[in-house]
Tab-separated table of C-alpha atoms in Angstrom:
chain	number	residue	atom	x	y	z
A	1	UNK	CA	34.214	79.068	111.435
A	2	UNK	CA	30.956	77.823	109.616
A	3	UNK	CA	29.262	79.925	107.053
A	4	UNK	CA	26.083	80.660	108.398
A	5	UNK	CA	24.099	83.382	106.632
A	6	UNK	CA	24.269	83.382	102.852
A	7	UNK	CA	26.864	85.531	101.686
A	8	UNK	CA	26.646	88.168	98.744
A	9	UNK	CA	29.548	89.472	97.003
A	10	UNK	CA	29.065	92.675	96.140
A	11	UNK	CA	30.906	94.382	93.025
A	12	UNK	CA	29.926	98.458	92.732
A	13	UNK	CA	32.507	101.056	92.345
A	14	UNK	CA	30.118	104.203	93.019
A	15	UNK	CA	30.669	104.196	96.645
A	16	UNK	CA	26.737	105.400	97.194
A	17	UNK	CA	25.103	102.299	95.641
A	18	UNK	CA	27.607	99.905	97.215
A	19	UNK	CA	26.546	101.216	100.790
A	20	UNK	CA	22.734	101.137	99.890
A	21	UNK	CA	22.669	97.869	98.715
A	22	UNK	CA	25.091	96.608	101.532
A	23	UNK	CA	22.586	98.319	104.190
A	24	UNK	CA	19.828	96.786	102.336
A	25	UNK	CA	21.641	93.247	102.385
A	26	UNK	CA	22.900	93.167	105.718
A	27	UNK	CA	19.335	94.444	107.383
A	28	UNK	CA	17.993	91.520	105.380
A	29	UNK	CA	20.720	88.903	107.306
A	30	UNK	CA	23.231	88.265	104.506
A	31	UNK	CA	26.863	88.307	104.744
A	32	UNK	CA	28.226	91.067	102.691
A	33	UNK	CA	31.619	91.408	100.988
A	34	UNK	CA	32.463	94.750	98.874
A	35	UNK	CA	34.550	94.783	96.015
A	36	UNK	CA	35.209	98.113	93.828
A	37	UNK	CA	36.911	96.427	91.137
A	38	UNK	CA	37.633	93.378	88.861
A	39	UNK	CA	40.757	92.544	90.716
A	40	UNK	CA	39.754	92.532	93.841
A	41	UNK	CA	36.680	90.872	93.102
A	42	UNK	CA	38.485	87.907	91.605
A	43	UNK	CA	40.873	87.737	94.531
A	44	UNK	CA	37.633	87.482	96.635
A	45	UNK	CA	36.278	84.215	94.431
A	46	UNK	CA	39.292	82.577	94.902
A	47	UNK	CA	39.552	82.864	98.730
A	48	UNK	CA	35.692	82.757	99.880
A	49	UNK	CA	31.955	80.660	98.765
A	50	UNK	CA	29.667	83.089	97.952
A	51	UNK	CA	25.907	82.440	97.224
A	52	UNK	CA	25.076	84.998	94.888
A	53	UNK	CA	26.832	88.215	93.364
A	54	UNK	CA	25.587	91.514	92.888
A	55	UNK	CA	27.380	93.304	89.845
A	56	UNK	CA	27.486	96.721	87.962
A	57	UNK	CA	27.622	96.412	84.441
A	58	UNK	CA	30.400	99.881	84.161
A	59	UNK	CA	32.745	99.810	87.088
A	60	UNK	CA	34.018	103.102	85.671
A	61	UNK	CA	31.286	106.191	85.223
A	62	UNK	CA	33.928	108.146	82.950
A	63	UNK	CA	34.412	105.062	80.269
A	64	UNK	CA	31.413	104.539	77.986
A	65	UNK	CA	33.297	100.910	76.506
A	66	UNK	CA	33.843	99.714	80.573
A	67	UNK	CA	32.163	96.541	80.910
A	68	UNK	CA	33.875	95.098	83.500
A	69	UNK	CA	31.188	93.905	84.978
A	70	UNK	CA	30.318	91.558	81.936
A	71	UNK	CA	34.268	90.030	82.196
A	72	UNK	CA	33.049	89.264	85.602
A	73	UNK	CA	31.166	86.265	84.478
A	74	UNK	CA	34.174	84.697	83.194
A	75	UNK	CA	35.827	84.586	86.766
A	76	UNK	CA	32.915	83.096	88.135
A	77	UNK	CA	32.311	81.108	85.074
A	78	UNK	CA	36.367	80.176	86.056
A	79	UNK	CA	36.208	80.130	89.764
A	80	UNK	CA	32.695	77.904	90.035
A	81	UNK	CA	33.021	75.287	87.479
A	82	UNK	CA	30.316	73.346	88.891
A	83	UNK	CA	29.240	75.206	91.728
A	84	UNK	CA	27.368	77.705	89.684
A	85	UNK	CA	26.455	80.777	91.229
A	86	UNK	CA	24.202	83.139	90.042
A	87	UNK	CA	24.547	86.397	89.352
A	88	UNK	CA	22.369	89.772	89.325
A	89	UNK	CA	23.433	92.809	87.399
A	90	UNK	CA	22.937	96.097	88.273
A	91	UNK	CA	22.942	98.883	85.313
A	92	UNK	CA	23.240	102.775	85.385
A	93	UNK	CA	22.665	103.688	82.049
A	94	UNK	CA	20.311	103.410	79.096
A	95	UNK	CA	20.813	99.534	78.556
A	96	UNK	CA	17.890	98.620	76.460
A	97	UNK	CA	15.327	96.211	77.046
A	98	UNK	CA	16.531	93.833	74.304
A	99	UNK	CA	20.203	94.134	74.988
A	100	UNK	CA	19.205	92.467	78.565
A	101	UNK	CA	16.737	89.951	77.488
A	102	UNK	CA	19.585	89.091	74.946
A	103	UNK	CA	21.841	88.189	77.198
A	104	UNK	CA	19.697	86.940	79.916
A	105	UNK	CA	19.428	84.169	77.266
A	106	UNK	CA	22.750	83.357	76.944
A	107	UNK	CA	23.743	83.000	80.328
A	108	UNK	CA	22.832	80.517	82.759
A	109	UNK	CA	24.189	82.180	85.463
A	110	UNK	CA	22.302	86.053	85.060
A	111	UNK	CA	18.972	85.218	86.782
A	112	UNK	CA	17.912	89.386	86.823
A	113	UNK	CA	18.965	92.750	85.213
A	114	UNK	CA	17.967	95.992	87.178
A	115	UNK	CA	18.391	99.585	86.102
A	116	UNK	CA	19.299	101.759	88.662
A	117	UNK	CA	16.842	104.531	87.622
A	118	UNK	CA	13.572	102.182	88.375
A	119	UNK	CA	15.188	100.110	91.179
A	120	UNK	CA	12.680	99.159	93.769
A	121	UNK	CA	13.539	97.364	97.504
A	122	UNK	CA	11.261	95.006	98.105
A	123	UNK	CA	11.403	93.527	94.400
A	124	UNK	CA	15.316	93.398	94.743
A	125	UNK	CA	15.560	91.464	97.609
A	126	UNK	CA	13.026	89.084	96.758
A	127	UNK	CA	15.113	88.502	93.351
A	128	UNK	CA	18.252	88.417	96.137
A	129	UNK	CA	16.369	85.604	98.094
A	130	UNK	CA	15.548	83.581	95.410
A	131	UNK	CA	18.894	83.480	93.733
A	132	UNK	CA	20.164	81.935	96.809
A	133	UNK	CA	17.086	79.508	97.441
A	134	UNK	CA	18.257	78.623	93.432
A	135	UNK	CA	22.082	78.462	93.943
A	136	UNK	CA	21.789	76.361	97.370
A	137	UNK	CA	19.391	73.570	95.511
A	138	UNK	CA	21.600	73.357	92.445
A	139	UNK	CA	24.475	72.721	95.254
A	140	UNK	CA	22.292	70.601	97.582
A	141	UNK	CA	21.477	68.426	94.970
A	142	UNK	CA	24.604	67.706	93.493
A	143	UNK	CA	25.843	66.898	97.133
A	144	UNK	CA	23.422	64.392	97.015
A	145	UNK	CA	24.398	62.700	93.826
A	146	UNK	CA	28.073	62.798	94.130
A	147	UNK	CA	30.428	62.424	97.171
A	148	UNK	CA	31.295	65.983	97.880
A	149	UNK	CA	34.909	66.966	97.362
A	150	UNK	CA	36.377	69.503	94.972
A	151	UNK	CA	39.512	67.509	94.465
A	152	UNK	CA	38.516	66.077	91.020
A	153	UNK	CA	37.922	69.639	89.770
A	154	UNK	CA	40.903	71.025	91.888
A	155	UNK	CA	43.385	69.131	93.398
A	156	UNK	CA	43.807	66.132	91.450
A	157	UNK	CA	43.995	68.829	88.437
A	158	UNK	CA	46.904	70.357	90.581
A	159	UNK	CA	48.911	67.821	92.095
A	160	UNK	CA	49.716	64.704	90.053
A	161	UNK	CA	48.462	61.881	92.589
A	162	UNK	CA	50.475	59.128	91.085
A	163	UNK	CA	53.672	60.892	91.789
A	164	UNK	CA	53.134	61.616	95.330
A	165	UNK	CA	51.902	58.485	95.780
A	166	UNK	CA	55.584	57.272	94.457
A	167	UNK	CA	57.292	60.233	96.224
A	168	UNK	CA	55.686	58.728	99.063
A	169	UNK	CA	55.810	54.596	98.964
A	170	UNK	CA	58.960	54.209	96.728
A	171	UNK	CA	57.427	53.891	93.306
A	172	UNK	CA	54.403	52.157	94.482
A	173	UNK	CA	51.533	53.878	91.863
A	174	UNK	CA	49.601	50.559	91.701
A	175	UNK	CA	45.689	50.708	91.594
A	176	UNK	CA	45.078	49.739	95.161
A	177	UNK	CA	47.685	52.317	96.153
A	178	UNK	CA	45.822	55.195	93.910
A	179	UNK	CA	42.073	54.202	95.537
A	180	UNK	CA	43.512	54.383	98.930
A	181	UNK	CA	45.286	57.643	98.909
A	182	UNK	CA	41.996	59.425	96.987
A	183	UNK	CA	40.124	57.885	99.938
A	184	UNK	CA	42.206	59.324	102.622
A	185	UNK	CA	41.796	62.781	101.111
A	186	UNK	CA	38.283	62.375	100.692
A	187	UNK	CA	38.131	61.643	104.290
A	188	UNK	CA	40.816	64.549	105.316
A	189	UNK	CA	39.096	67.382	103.003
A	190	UNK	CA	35.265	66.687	102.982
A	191	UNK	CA	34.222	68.860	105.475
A	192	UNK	CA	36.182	71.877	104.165
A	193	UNK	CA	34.680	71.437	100.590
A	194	UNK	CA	34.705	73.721	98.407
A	195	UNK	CA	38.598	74.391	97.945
A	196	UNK	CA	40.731	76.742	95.980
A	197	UNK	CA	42.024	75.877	92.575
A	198	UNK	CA	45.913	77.254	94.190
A	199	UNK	CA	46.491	73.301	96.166
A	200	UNK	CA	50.479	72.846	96.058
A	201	UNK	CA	52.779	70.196	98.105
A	202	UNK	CA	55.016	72.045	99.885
A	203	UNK	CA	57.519	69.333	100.720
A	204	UNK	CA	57.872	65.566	100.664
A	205	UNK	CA	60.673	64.179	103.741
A	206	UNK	CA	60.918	60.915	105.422
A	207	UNK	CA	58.103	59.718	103.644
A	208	UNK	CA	55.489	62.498	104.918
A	209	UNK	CA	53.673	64.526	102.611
A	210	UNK	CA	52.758	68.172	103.426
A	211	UNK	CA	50.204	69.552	101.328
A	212	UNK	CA	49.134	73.294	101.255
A	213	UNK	CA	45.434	74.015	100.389
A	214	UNK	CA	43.338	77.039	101.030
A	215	UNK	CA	39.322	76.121	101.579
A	216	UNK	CA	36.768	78.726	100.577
A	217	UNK	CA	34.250	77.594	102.848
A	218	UNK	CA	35.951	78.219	106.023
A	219	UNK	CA	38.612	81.456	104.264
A	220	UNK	CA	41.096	79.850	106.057
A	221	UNK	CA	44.518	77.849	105.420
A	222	UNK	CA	44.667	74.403	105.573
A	223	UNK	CA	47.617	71.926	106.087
A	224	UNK	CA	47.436	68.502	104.976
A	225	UNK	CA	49.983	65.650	106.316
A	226	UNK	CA	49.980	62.357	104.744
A	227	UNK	CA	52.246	59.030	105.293
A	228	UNK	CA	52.198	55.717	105.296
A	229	UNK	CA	50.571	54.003	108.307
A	230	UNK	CA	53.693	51.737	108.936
A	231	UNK	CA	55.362	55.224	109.888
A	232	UNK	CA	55.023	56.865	112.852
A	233	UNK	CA	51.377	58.982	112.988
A	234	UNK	CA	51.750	62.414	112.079
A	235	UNK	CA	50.582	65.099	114.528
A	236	UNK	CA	50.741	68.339	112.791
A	237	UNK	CA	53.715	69.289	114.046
A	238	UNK	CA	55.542	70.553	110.725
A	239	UNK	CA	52.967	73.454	110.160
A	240	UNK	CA	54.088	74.804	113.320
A	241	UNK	CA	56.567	77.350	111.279
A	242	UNK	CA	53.470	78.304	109.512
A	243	UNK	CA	51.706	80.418	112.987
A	244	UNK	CA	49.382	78.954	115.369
A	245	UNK	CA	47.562	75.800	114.297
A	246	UNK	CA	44.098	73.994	115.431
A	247	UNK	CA	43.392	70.621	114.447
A	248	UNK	CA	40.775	69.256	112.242
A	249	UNK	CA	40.906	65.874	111.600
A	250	UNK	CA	42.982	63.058	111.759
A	251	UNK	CA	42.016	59.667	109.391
A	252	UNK	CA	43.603	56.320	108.516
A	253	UNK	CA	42.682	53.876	105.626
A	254	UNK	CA	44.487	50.725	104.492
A	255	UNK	CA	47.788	52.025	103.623
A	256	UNK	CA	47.819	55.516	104.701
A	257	UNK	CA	47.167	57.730	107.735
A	258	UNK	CA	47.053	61.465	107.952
A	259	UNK	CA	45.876	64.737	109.676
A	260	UNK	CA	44.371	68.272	108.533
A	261	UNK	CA	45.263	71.322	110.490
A	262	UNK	CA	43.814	75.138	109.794
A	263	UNK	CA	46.330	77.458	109.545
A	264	UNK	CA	45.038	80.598	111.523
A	265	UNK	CA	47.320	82.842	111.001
A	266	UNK	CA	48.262	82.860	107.703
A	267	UNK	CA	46.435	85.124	105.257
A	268	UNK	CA	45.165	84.312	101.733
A	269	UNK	CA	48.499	86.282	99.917
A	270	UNK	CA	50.620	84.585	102.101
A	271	UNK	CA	49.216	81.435	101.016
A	272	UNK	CA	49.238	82.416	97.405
A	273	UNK	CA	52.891	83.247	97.731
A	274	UNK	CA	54.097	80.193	99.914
């Protein structure tokens, strides 16, 4: 399913604040995810897009040194190489005013600091809008300049394309061979940009490659086929043993012809774990 309204991940452990804000988000038409702690917030980056995070500084009241809020940053700093979303803090306690302009300078990715104790609506989700209005232009105009696939900041990090492409034409790795298989994953995987760093083959038989990838954009499983076009075409069938399947899209280039099927039953552990 297509992302429609921007969505907001939201990371507050006092349960109070994270149903205000949520209210506040969702009667304002965003998406809303919850998270009450690092973990589960990092899980979250891996398996969804989101357009803008909302973040307490101290996840736990009872630890004056807790700033798990600030470690945060480093997932999404992790998670959204390029895809840089920004980020607005929420604080509870007596931060001072030049502790936040500090580091409001040395981020990029902080675009407002509120304190709890003089937090006002309206100014919030103005700050809320225009985070996304910033994070969707930044993406938006990189789309424009480059051809949109994550798979030179994921999967080609991942999965060592020369080698399948010998695992998959008997030691044929030669330049033509390299374009053509990047161009038939660009053509598979476009539309279900951006993708998870976790890509893995998960076999390589009769000269068929099945790949395993899990896209953000649409939080779902996605199973890749590949072969050679002087093989038979592939249909899908192998990802059959993975639950009920629905088919994307099928392409062909040159030398190679393949199909992309979402995986709708399997869940984001069960990928990581496959």
């Amino acid at each position: 399913m297509e992302q429609t309204k921007p969505r907001i991940l939201l990371l507050e452990d006092l349960k109070n604040w994270q149903d205000t804000i949520s209210r506040l988000l969702a009667l304002n038409d965003y998406d809303v995810v919850t998270a009450s702690s690092l973990e589960v917030a990092g899980n979250l980056l891996q398996a969804k897009t989101f357009d803008v995070a909302i973040v307490d500084v101290r996840l736990n009241e009872g630890d004056d040194d807790n700033m798990d809020g600030i470690t945060f940053l480093d997932e999404v700093e992790k998670y959204y190489p390029e895809d840089r979303m920004h980020v607005i803090m929420l604080s509870g306690h007596a931060t001072t005013k030049h502790t936040i302009n500090a580091f409001e300078r040395q981020t990029k990715i902080v675009t407002k600091f509120f304190l709890k104790e003089e937090f006002d609506n309206d100014e919030f989700i103005s700050e809320v809008g225009r985070a996304v209005r910033t994070t969707k232009g930044a993406r938006d105009d990189r789309n424009r300049k480059t051809f949109r696939v994550d798979l030179t900041t994921t999967f080609y990090n991942l999965l060592d394309i020369p080698f399948l492409i010998q695992q998959l034409s008997h030691g044929d790795s030669n330049l033509e061979s390299v374009k053509d298989f990047k161009s038939i994953l660009r053509n598979l995987l476009l539309s279900l940009s951006p993708l998870t760093h976790n890509g893995k083959m998960i076999q390589n038989e009769n000269n068929k490659l099945h790949l395993l990838l899990w896209s953000r954009k649409t939080s779902q499983a996605i199973g890749v086929t590949i072969t050679l076009r002087s093989n038979k075409e592939p249909t899908g069938k192998f990802w059959q043993k993975f639950g009920q399947k629905e088919m994307i899209t099928h392409s062909s280039t040159k030398l190679y012809t393949g199909v992309a099927v979402k995986l709708q039953d399997m869940k984001f552990q069960e990928f990581l774990s496959a």
